[in-house]
Amino acid sequence: MLKIIVLILWIDGILSGNGNGEKCSHLFYKWISKSAKNSIPVCSRKSSLYGNVDLRESIKPSVFRDLTKKEIEGLLDYLYNRSDLNLTTADKKATNSNFIFISEVFLPPKKHVLKHLDTGYAQPRREARVMIFRGAISIPDVIEIIVSPLPNPTGYRHVPYRPKSIPFIDRPINVFDYNLRPMLEKIDKVAGKMLNELYGGRLVNCGDRCLTFSLNSQLTTPVSGVSKRLWFSWLYQFTEHFLLRPVDFAVLREVDNNGNVTITKIWFDGSFFDSLEDIVAYYNTYKEYINKVPFPTRTGKNDKSINSRGEPSFNKPLKDPSQVSPDGIRYNINDRHVSYSYWEFDVGMAVFYGPRLNDIRYKGDRIAYEISLQELANFYSGDKPQEHVLFFLDSMFKIGAYAKYLHPGVDCPNDATFISSSFKIDRKDEPLINDRAFCIFEFNTGMPLRRHNGYYWNLHRFYEGVANVVLIVRTIPTIGIYDYIIDFIFYQNGVIEVKITPTGIVTSSWHRHDNPYSFQVDKNLMSPIHQHLFNFKMDLDIKGTSNRFETIDIEPVVVDNICHKNPGATIVQDRFIKRLKHKELEAAFKFNFDFPKLLTFVNNNKKDKFGNSPGYKLLNKGMTKVVRPPNDGNNPAISWSQYQLAVTKYKDSEPYSSSVYTHSDNPVFTFQEFIDDNENIVDKDLVAWVTMGVFHVVHKEDLPVTHTPGLSQSTFLTPFNYFDESPGMSAGNAVRIDAVDVNGKTKTVEIERVGTKSDVNCIPEKTYYDELLKKNPCLAVQCL
């Protein structure tokens, strides 16, 4: 009875316009809300067909899967029992010992994998790539070997496309490059009193007022001209976040093959000095002219900590909108194989290079054999010597190992599925399993995938549209100061988007005077201009591996204007011309706005009834230009960055575009070599190497942490004469609304919903994330 009364009052109030409508509607919704708590069920995560998520390691892992726990354990058991390798365990390793640096899955030759996937041949055996530092042999070196078969190895061989022995001086960055304790004690003994007077802290025995050498940037052999491991170490006041607390002091140090550290130069008060004693003497002479910086305290105002502050954006705290999946999640995951709508693919993580997707199919057809991150690079410029040479290739720091700590409700939706990565690195003799390396979730973008409103009175009047709902595979590696949000986005019309968004803490240094490299963003604080560069590999297989790269060049053409009153009048039109690229050097693409073009990959052996070749178009919306000369300084290490796109013939010997040895004069390989052999690329298995990037001129709003809006860069792969019409026409839950006219007047509409009704009849499942973190803090922070 109460329900009827409330409903009648509400309707009566609206119809009578007596002012009670708003009051009654409030009562009605109050009742609805109360009833909802008692009657509306919690949304199920699983339906009969979808939501089947089994993340357990398969007994028979797929060819693409990361090493399993069982395989790593078998690998370590085999390696430590090989007397010829003479390996030291991780807890006892030293620079002058032999130890395992990394191990990860080694992918078989592509032709063997395709034979297995497409014709049913047996799966190639599982193998591991292992990098070993051999500091204990007479001439120390680095070796890379392939160990197989897993999980019970019986032998190993050298990686075929690597030298059998790599000089030890060229070894990748490792923990012994940061063994600074002896250096700290030496500096504190000679200059500790001076540093305390200037900056309010000490390097050792410092309590809560510590100074630290945190930012360490390598002075590479190509820049220094000497084959030594040289590092600039910058001094900071150790608070949150200390990288925004630089002081005018840095050291240039050398690390020898035994791990010993020698100070070669010191930067102080705008000049280089040869010794600590020289600095102390200079300070004692000019101390009254040198800037002193009190040690910072947490006052809550301008303390540069990363805590919410300022006037709240809403007067009353209100929960953010959140997404709900009323019928449960609509994808399935078996180990690391994901299927969603018409899409399916495998997910993996390379220890040096980061996320990798393999065997990406749409409607059963392989679109790409591999889409993977290759490098995250930062190149800086500044007014100090240590800024002149400051650059980071994040693969050297193991991008994959630092992809972890994804947080539900912020990094990913609450109902996302989290997937782990696994490999072995030098810290411990056990699998490194990052439980939250990836998250996978469906996302309603809030944009239509398509829509049209036909509103002309003399034509059919209708509306038709469907929401743009996508599947996102996300990972966020944090490499020291920067976090990179990397998304692989799958659309329901056969489009793939690869998106990257940087955020995190900017590199800062001491501001002495106005300069063309940075604005002053705070007292004594500048942050040098830098360029973010991102490289991705896209191994496309369009209707097979016989593909060609064609540009669709847009050009002006002058034609007769027969509509003009004057004979001989002309008008300019745009036309396109297909141009086939025959060799790799032709396909090294530098965008020129004076000559616009589309970039397409097609299979010329397959034709539709109109003679069109099916293909995919590559659209790089994150293009950037490197303005530094290609052979200057560290630029040869990133020769891929000279091209917004480069296309090469597939080779198993060219798995990555970036080398972890590029800090030396012996980089093992450079990407430019992939192009310079200038192979034929017509009707071949092709790989697209895509470069995106952005210049970052730091401003005050980048403090204390850079926010994401405006920084995203994307590359799209879109069908190009691949389908007879857009496959997005089959996307579910479309709506069509047609006018219904009676006697020349519109009386109502006819509504057709394809799929399900739009009603949401469940509430999201309650999350217990905070409670989970308190029991397992290692999901969120680095555990000691």
mmCIF file of N, CA and C in Angstrom, residues 217-325:
data_model
loop_
_atom_site.group_PDB
_atom_site.id
_atom_site.type_symbol
_atom_site.label_atom_id
_atom_site.label_comp_id
_atom_site.label_asym_id
_atom_site.label_seq_id
_atom_site.Cartn_x
_atom_site.Cartn_y
_atom_site.Cartn_z
ATOM 1 N N SER A 217 74.098 9.014 -12.611
ATOM 2 C CA SER A 217 74.012 8.974 -14.067
ATOM 3 C C SER A 217 75.369 8.610 -14.643
ATOM 4 N N GLN A 218 75.332 7.724 -15.631
ATOM 5 C CA GLN A 218 76.577 7.194 -16.164
ATOM 6 C C GLN A 218 77.181 8.136 -17.200
ATOM 7 N N LEU A 219 78.466 8.378 -17.049
ATOM 8 C CA LEU A 219 79.239 9.086 -18.072
ATOM 9 C C LEU A 219 79.795 8.006 -18.994
ATOM 10 N N THR A 220 79.152 7.835 -20.140
ATOM 11 C CA THR A 220 79.430 6.686 -20.990
ATOM 12 C C THR A 220 80.747 6.829 -21.738
ATOM 13 N N THR A 221 81.220 5.712 -22.222
ATOM 14 C CA THR A 221 82.464 5.701 -22.990
ATOM 15 C C THR A 221 82.376 6.572 -24.243
ATOM 16 N N PRO A 222 81.269 6.526 -25.016
ATOM 17 C CA PRO A 222 81.210 7.413 -26.199
ATOM 18 C C PRO A 222 81.326 8.893 -25.853
ATOM 19 N N VAL A 223 80.892 9.301 -24.668
ATOM 20 C CA VAL A 223 80.944 10.709 -24.289
ATOM 21 C C VAL A 223 82.266 11.060 -23.613
ATOM 22 N N SER A 224 82.790 10.155 -22.779
ATOM 23 C CA SER A 224 84.019 10.453 -22.040
ATOM 24 C C SER A 224 85.279 10.210 -22.871
ATOM 25 N N GLY A 225 85.169 9.304 -23.831
ATOM 26 C CA GLY A 225 86.339 8.969 -24.648
ATOM 27 C C GLY A 225 87.273 7.983 -24.000
ATOM 28 N N VAL A 226 86.909 7.472 -22.810
ATOM 29 C CA VAL A 226 87.750 6.487 -22.131
ATOM 30 C C VAL A 226 86.901 5.268 -21.787
ATOM 31 N N SER A 227 87.515 4.105 -21.829
ATOM 32 C CA SER A 227 86.804 2.862 -21.540
ATOM 33 C C SER A 227 86.845 2.594 -20.040
ATOM 34 N N LYS A 228 86.036 3.362 -19.321
ATOM 35 C CA LYS A 228 85.942 3.220 -17.871
ATOM 36 C C LYS A 228 84.480 3.316 -17.459
ATOM 37 N N ARG A 229 84.162 2.738 -16.287
ATOM 38 C CA ARG A 229 82.812 2.875 -15.739
ATOM 39 C C ARG A 229 82.801 4.120 -14.858
ATOM 40 N N LEU A 230 82.322 5.219 -15.437
ATOM 41 C CA LEU A 230 82.307 6.510 -14.761
ATOM 42 C C LEU A 230 80.869 6.915 -14.456
ATOM 43 N N TRP A 231 80.677 7.497 -13.268
ATOM 44 C CA TRP A 231 79.342 7.883 -12.823
ATOM 45 C C TRP A 231 79.381 9.270 -12.203
ATOM 46 N N PHE A 232 78.377 10.075 -12.540
ATOM 47 C CA PHE A 232 78.096 11.277 -11.777
ATOM 48 C C PHE A 232 77.099 10.916 -10.687
ATOM 49 N N SER A 233 77.445 11.280 -9.449
ATOM 50 C CA SER A 233 76.520 11.086 -8.332
ATOM 51 C C SER A 233 76.181 12.454 -7.756
ATOM 52 N N TRP A 234 74.883 12.752 -7.685
ATOM 53 C CA TRP A 234 74.400 14.062 -7.281
ATOM 54 C C TRP A 234 73.950 14.015 -5.833
ATOM 55 N N LEU A 235 74.270 15.059 -5.086
ATOM 56 C CA LEU A 235 73.969 15.089 -3.652
ATOM 57 C C LEU A 235 72.616 15.760 -3.387
ATOM 58 N N TYR A 236 71.848 15.152 -2.463
ATOM 59 C CA TYR A 236 70.525 15.654 -2.093
ATOM 60 C C TYR A 236 70.359 15.610 -0.570
ATOM 61 N N GLN A 237 69.472 16.440 -0.093
ATOM 62 C CA GLN A 237 69.021 16.335 1.295
ATOM 63 C C GLN A 237 67.964 15.247 1.343
ATOM 64 N N PHE A 238 68.161 14.282 2.210
ATOM 65 C CA PHE A 238 67.350 13.067 2.186
ATOM 66 C C PHE A 238 66.034 13.266 2.945
ATOM 67 N N THR A 239 65.036 13.741 2.205
ATOM 68 C CA THR A 239 63.673 13.860 2.735
ATOM 69 C C THR A 239 62.741 13.377 1.645
ATOM 70 N N GLU A 240 61.448 13.350 1.930
ATOM 71 C CA GLU A 240 60.477 13.037 0.885
ATOM 72 C C GLU A 240 60.097 14.333 0.172
ATOM 73 N N HIS A 241 60.198 14.434 -1.155
ATOM 74 C CA HIS A 241 60.944 13.501 -1.984
ATOM 75 C C HIS A 241 62.298 14.150 -2.236
ATOM 76 N N PHE A 242 63.371 13.460 -1.883
ATOM 77 C CA PHE A 242 64.707 14.057 -1.856
ATOM 78 C C PHE A 242 65.174 14.547 -3.224
ATOM 79 N N LEU A 243 64.638 13.963 -4.312
ATOM 80 C CA LEU A 243 65.078 14.405 -5.631
ATOM 81 C C LEU A 243 64.647 15.837 -5.937
ATOM 82 N N LEU A 244 63.793 16.388 -5.109
ATOM 83 C CA LEU A 244 63.444 17.802 -5.229
ATOM 84 C C LEU A 244 64.208 18.643 -4.211
ATOM 85 N N ARG A 245 65.254 18.064 -3.614
ATOM 86 C CA ARG A 245 66.087 18.766 -2.631
ATOM 87 C C ARG A 245 67.555 18.684 -3.024
ATOM 88 N N PRO A 246 67.919 19.123 -4.229
ATOM 89 C CA PRO A 246 69.329 19.043 -4.636
ATOM 90 C C PRO A 246 70.158 20.131 -3.964
ATOM 91 N N VAL A 247 71.442 19.866 -3.840
ATOM 92 C CA VAL A 247 72.394 20.887 -3.404
ATOM 93 C C VAL A 247 73.493 20.987 -4.465
ATOM 94 N N ASP A 248 74.306 22.004 -4.354
ATOM 95 C CA ASP A 248 75.289 22.284 -5.410
ATOM 96 C C ASP A 248 76.567 21.492 -5.172
ATOM 97 N N PHE A 249 76.425 20.154 -5.224
ATOM 98 C CA PHE A 249 77.569 19.283 -4.938
ATOM 99 C C PHE A 249 77.341 17.956 -5.667
ATOM 100 N N ALA A 250 78.342 17.513 -6.423
ATOM 101 C CA ALA A 250 78.270 16.227 -7.117
ATOM 102 C C ALA A 250 79.680 15.690 -7.263
ATOM 103 N N VAL A 251 79.780 14.382 -7.431
ATOM 104 C CA VAL A 251 81.096 13.771 -7.637
ATOM 105 C C VAL A 251 81.078 12.950 -8.917
ATOM 106 N N LEU A 252 82.216 12.919 -9.588
ATOM 107 C CA LEU A 252 82.425 12.014 -10.707
ATOM 108 C C LEU A 252 83.296 10.891 -10.180
ATOM 109 N N ARG A 253 82.773 9.659 -10.255
ATOM 110 C CA ARG A 253 83.491 8.530 -9.655
ATOM 111 C C ARG A 253 83.703 7.428 -10.681
ATOM 112 N N GLU A 254 84.732 6.648 -10.447
ATOM 113 C CA GLU A 254 85.033 5.495 -11.290
ATOM 114 C C GLU A 254 84.847 4.219 -10.484
ATOM 115 N N VAL A 255 84.215 3.225 -11.108
ATOM 116 C CA VAL A 255 84.065 1.897 -10.504
ATOM 117 C C VAL A 255 84.915 0.935 -11.321
ATOM 118 N N ASP A 256 85.905 0.305 -10.683
ATOM 119 C CA ASP A 256 86.777 -0.599 -11.440
ATOM 120 C C ASP A 256 86.191 -2.005 -11.463
ATOM 121 N N ASN A 257 86.907 -2.927 -12.087
ATOM 122 C CA ASN A 257 86.395 -4.289 -12.257
ATOM 123 C C ASN A 257 86.317 -5.070 -10.954
ATOM 124 N N ASN A 258 86.882 -4.534 -9.891
ATOM 125 C CA ASN A 258 86.770 -5.166 -8.577
ATOM 126 C C ASN A 258 85.727 -4.488 -7.695
ATOM 127 N N GLY A 259 85.032 -3.499 -8.259
ATOM 128 C CA GLY A 259 84.004 -2.811 -7.495
ATOM 129 C C GLY A 259 84.520 -1.668 -6.650
ATOM 130 N N ASN A 260 85.799 -1.347 -6.750
ATOM 131 C CA ASN A 260 86.359 -0.248 -5.965
ATOM 132 C C ASN A 260 85.974 1.095 -6.592
ATOM 133 N N VAL A 261 85.733 2.092 -5.740
ATOM 134 C CA VAL A 261 85.275 3.404 -6.190
ATOM 135 C C VAL A 261 86.376 4.434 -5.955
ATOM 136 N N THR A 262 86.650 5.218 -6.998
ATOM 137 C CA THR A 262 87.628 6.301 -6.911
ATOM 138 C C THR A 262 86.967 7.601 -7.352
ATOM 139 N N ILE A 263 87.112 8.652 -6.540
ATOM 140 C CA ILE A 263 86.586 9.966 -6.920
ATOM 141 C C ILE A 263 87.581 10.636 -7.850
ATOM 142 N N THR A 264 87.123 11.026 -9.047
ATOM 143 C CA THR A 264 88.026 11.649 -10.017
ATOM 144 C C THR A 264 87.831 13.165 -10.111
ATOM 145 N N LYS A 265 86.604 13.644 -9.892
ATOM 146 C CA LYS A 265 86.307 15.079 -9.923
ATOM 147 C C LYS A 265 85.174 15.360 -8.936
ATOM 148 N N ILE A 266 85.123 16.607 -8.453
ATOM 149 C CA ILE A 266 84.024 17.041 -7.595
ATOM 150 C C ILE A 266 83.480 18.361 -8.137
ATOM 151 N N TRP A 267 82.160 18.436 -8.238
ATOM 152 C CA TRP A 267 81.482 19.665 -8.643
ATOM 153 C C TRP A 267 80.975 20.365 -7.385
ATOM 154 N N PHE A 268 81.343 21.634 -7.226
ATOM 155 C CA PHE A 268 80.899 22.376 -6.048
ATOM 156 C C PHE A 268 80.853 23.859 -6.368
ATOM 157 N N ASP A 269 79.765 24.491 -5.975
ATOM 158 C CA ASP A 269 79.609 25.944 -6.119
ATOM 159 C C ASP A 269 79.912 26.412 -7.549
ATOM 160 N N GLY A 270 79.447 25.629 -8.529
ATOM 161 C CA GLY A 270 79.552 26.044 -9.918
ATOM 162 C C GLY A 270 80.852 25.726 -10.602
ATOM 163 N N SER A 271 81.750 24.935 -9.966
ATOM 164 C CA SER A 271 83.047 24.642 -10.586
ATOM 165 C C SER A 271 83.469 23.212 -10.284
ATOM 166 N N PHE A 272 84.379 22.678 -11.114
ATOM 167 C CA PHE A 272 84.987 21.384 -10.879
ATOM 168 C C PHE A 272 86.236 21.547 -10.008
ATOM 169 N N PHE A 273 86.466 20.583 -9.106
ATOM 170 C CA PHE A 273 87.673 20.517 -8.280
ATOM 171 C C PHE A 273 88.270 19.128 -8.416
ATOM 172 N N ASP A 274 89.580 19.061 -8.192
ATOM 173 C CA ASP A 274 90.284 17.788 -8.349
ATOM 174 C C ASP A 274 90.275 16.938 -7.092
ATOM 175 N N SER A 275 90.065 17.571 -5.922
ATOM 176 C CA SER A 275 90.136 16.800 -4.679
ATOM 177 C C SER A 275 89.204 17.402 -3.637
ATOM 178 N N LEU A 276 88.876 16.603 -2.627
ATOM 179 C CA LEU A 276 88.055 17.083 -1.514
ATOM 180 C C LEU A 276 88.798 18.162 -0.733
ATOM 181 N N GLU A 277 90.098 17.996 -0.614
ATOM 182 C CA GLU A 277 90.882 18.981 0.121
ATOM 183 C C GLU A 277 90.812 20.353 -0.561
ATOM 184 N N ASP A 278 90.827 20.360 -1.892
ATOM 185 C CA ASP A 278 90.710 21.631 -2.622
ATOM 186 C C ASP A 278 89.366 22.300 -2.342
ATOM 187 N N ILE A 279 88.316 21.495 -2.237
ATOM 188 C CA ILE A 279 86.981 22.049 -1.980
ATOM 189 C C ILE A 279 86.916 22.672 -0.587
ATOM 190 N N VAL A 280 87.454 21.964 0.392
ATOM 191 C CA VAL A 280 87.424 22.477 1.768
ATOM 192 C C VAL A 280 88.211 23.787 1.858
ATOM 193 N N ALA A 281 89.360 23.845 1.200
ATOM 194 C CA ALA A 281 90.151 25.080 1.205
ATOM 195 C C ALA A 281 89.381 26.227 0.541
ATOM 196 N N TYR A 282 88.718 25.931 -0.558
ATOM 197 C CA TYR A 282 87.912 26.950 -1.242
ATOM 198 C C TYR A 282 86.786 27.423 -0.325
ATOM 199 N N TYR A 283 86.133 26.495 0.329
ATOM 200 C CA TYR A 283 85.014 26.844 1.220
ATOM 201 C C TYR A 283 85.487 27.731 2.362
ATOM 202 N N ASN A 284 86.596 27.373 2.965
ATOM 203 C CA ASN A 284 87.098 28.165 4.100
ATOM 204 C C ASN A 284 87.459 29.585 3.684
ATOM 205 N N THR A 285 87.800 29.752 2.420
ATOM 206 C CA THR A 285 88.156 31.091 1.927
ATOM 207 C C THR A 285 86.921 31.913 1.587
ATOM 208 N N TYR A 286 85.898 31.265 1.020
ATOM 209 C CA TYR A 286 84.760 32.023 0.480
ATOM 210 C C TYR A 286 83.434 31.660 1.154
ATOM 211 N N LYS A 287 83.458 31.082 2.353
ATOM 212 C CA LYS A 287 82.243 30.551 2.944
ATOM 213 C C LYS A 287 81.131 31.586 3.106
ATOM 214 N N GLU A 288 81.514 32.863 3.334
ATOM 215 C CA GLU A 288 80.465 33.868 3.539
ATOM 216 C C GLU A 288 79.718 34.198 2.250
ATOM 217 N N TYR A 289 80.250 33.765 1.090
ATOM 218 C CA TYR A 289 79.600 34.043 -0.195
ATOM 219 C C TYR A 289 78.839 32.822 -0.749
ATOM 220 N N ILE A 290 78.947 31.710 -0.079
ATOM 221 C CA ILE A 290 78.346 30.469 -0.593
ATOM 222 C C ILE A 290 76.977 30.255 0.039
ATOM 223 N N ASN A 291 75.987 29.909 -0.796
ATOM 224 C CA ASN A 291 74.623 29.708 -0.316
ATOM 225 C C ASN A 291 74.540 28.558 0.672
ATOM 226 N N LYS A 292 73.897 28.827 1.792
ATOM 227 C CA LYS A 292 73.601 27.771 2.761
ATOM 228 C C LYS A 292 72.130 27.394 2.622
ATOM 229 N N VAL A 293 71.856 26.097 2.731
ATOM 230 C CA VAL A 293 70.491 25.587 2.575
ATOM 231 C C VAL A 293 70.129 24.816 3.839
ATOM 232 N N PRO A 294 69.291 25.382 4.702
ATOM 233 C CA PRO A 294 68.899 24.671 5.925
ATOM 234 C C PRO A 294 68.244 23.335 5.590
ATOM 235 N N PHE A 295 68.467 22.367 6.449
ATOM 236 C CA PHE A 295 67.843 21.055 6.215
ATOM 237 C C PHE A 295 66.331 21.206 6.353
ATOM 238 N N PRO A 296 65.567 20.690 5.387
ATOM 239 C CA PRO A 296 64.115 20.929 5.392
ATOM 240 C C PRO A 296 63.404 20.174 6.514
ATOM 241 N N THR A 297 62.297 20.750 6.947
ATOM 242 C CA THR A 297 61.443 20.105 7.939
ATOM 243 C C THR A 297 60.063 19.944 7.341
ATOM 244 N N ARG A 298 59.291 18.977 7.861
ATOM 245 C CA ARG A 298 57.940 18.735 7.360
ATOM 246 C C ARG A 298 56.990 19.720 8.014
ATOM 247 N N THR A 299 56.844 20.883 7.411
ATOM 248 C CA THR A 299 55.970 21.918 7.974
ATOM 249 C C THR A 299 54.565 21.835 7.424
ATOM 250 N N GLY A 300 54.365 21.025 6.376
ATOM 251 C CA GLY A 300 53.071 20.938 5.739
ATOM 252 C C GLY A 300 52.875 21.966 4.647
ATOM 253 N N LYS A 301 53.757 22.943 4.547
ATOM 254 C CA LYS A 301 53.654 23.963 3.514
ATOM 255 C C LYS A 301 54.923 23.939 2.674
ATOM 256 N N ASN A 302 54.741 23.681 1.380
ATOM 257 C CA ASN A 302 55.867 23.658 0.442
ATOM 258 C C ASN A 302 56.974 22.712 0.892
ATOM 259 N N ASP A 303 56.567 21.570 1.461
ATOM 260 C CA ASP A 303 57.589 20.620 1.893
ATOM 261 C C ASP A 303 57.944 19.609 0.796
ATOM 262 N N LYS A 304 57.296 19.748 -0.372
ATOM 263 C CA LYS A 304 57.571 18.926 -1.556
ATOM 264 C C LYS A 304 57.238 17.447 -1.355
ATOM 265 N N SER A 305 56.529 17.115 -0.290
ATOM 266 C CA SER A 305 56.098 15.737 -0.112
ATOM 267 C C SER A 305 54.907 15.462 -1.018
ATOM 268 N N ILE A 306 54.670 14.184 -1.291
ATOM 269 C CA ILE A 306 53.572 13.819 -2.180
ATOM 270 C C ILE A 306 52.383 13.417 -1.300
ATOM 271 N N ASN A 307 51.733 14.417 -0.747
ATOM 272 C CA ASN A 307 50.536 14.228 0.054
ATOM 273 C C ASN A 307 49.465 15.188 -0.454
ATOM 274 N N SER A 308 48.216 14.760 -0.402
ATOM 275 C CA SER A 308 47.131 15.662 -0.794
ATOM 276 C C SER A 308 47.134 16.878 0.118
ATOM 277 N N ARG A 309 46.909 18.038 -0.485
ATOM 278 C CA ARG A 309 46.872 19.270 0.281
ATOM 279 C C ARG A 309 46.139 20.331 -0.528
ATOM 280 N N GLY A 310 45.931 21.464 0.047
ATOM 281 C CA GLY A 310 45.185 22.521 -0.607
ATOM 282 C C GLY A 310 43.706 22.428 -0.299
ATOM 283 N N GLU A 311 42.964 23.371 -0.809
ATOM 284 C CA GLU A 311 41.523 23.416 -0.564
ATOM 285 C C GLU A 311 40.836 22.290 -1.332
ATOM 286 N N PRO A 312 40.028 21.480 -0.643
ATOM 287 C CA PRO A 312 39.364 20.351 -1.318
ATOM 288 C C PRO A 312 38.515 20.829 -2.490
ATOM 289 N N SER A 313 38.434 19.997 -3.514
ATOM 290 C CA SER A 313 37.688 20.357 -4.708
ATOM 291 C C SER A 313 36.176 20.253 -4.502
ATOM 292 N N PHE A 314 35.744 19.533 -3.477
ATOM 293 C CA PHE A 314 34.329 19.487 -3.105
ATOM 294 C C PHE A 314 34.203 19.885 -1.638
ATOM 295 N N ASN A 315 33.134 20.597 -1.322
ATOM 296 C CA ASN A 315 32.946 21.047 0.057
ATOM 297 C C ASN A 315 32.790 19.886 1.020
ATOM 298 N N LYS A 316 32.164 18.833 0.539
ATOM 299 C CA LYS A 316 31.960 17.636 1.351
ATOM 300 C C LYS A 316 32.605 16.458 0.632
ATOM 301 N N PRO A 317 33.366 15.633 1.334
ATOM 302 C CA PRO A 317 33.978 14.479 0.669
ATOM 303 C C PRO A 317 32.916 13.572 0.045
ATOM 304 N N LEU A 318 33.082 13.282 -1.223
ATOM 305 C CA LEU A 318 32.149 12.436 -1.957
ATOM 306 C C LEU A 318 32.926 11.371 -2.712
ATOM 307 N N LYS A 319 32.361 10.185 -2.794
ATOM 308 C CA LYS A 319 33.029 9.096 -3.495
ATOM 309 C C LYS A 319 33.073 9.380 -4.997
ATOM 310 N N ASP A 320 34.178 8.948 -5.640
ATOM 311 C CA ASP A 320 34.303 9.085 -7.080
ATOM 312 C C ASP A 320 33.330 8.132 -7.777
ATOM 313 N N PRO A 321 32.923 8.464 -8.997
ATOM 314 C CA PRO A 321 32.158 7.488 -9.784
ATOM 315 C C PRO A 321 33.003 6.240 -10.013
ATOM 316 N N SER A 322 32.344 5.120 -10.097
ATOM 317 C CA SER A 322 33.082 3.881 -10.353
ATOM 318 C C SER A 322 32.302 3.036 -11.345
ATOM 319 N N GLN A 323 33.014 2.153 -11.997
ATOM 320 C CA GLN A 323 32.435 1.312 -13.032
ATOM 321 C C GLN A 323 31.970 -0.001 -12.432
ATOM 322 N N VAL A 324 30.885 -0.525 -12.964
ATOM 323 C CA VAL A 324 30.371 -1.813 -12.513
ATOM 324 C C VAL A 324 30.134 -2.689 -13.735
ATOM 325 N N SER A 325 30.378 -3.975 -13.585
ATOM 326 C CA SER A 325 30.104 -4.947 -14.651
ATOM 327 C C SER A 325 28.891 -5.758 -14.219
#
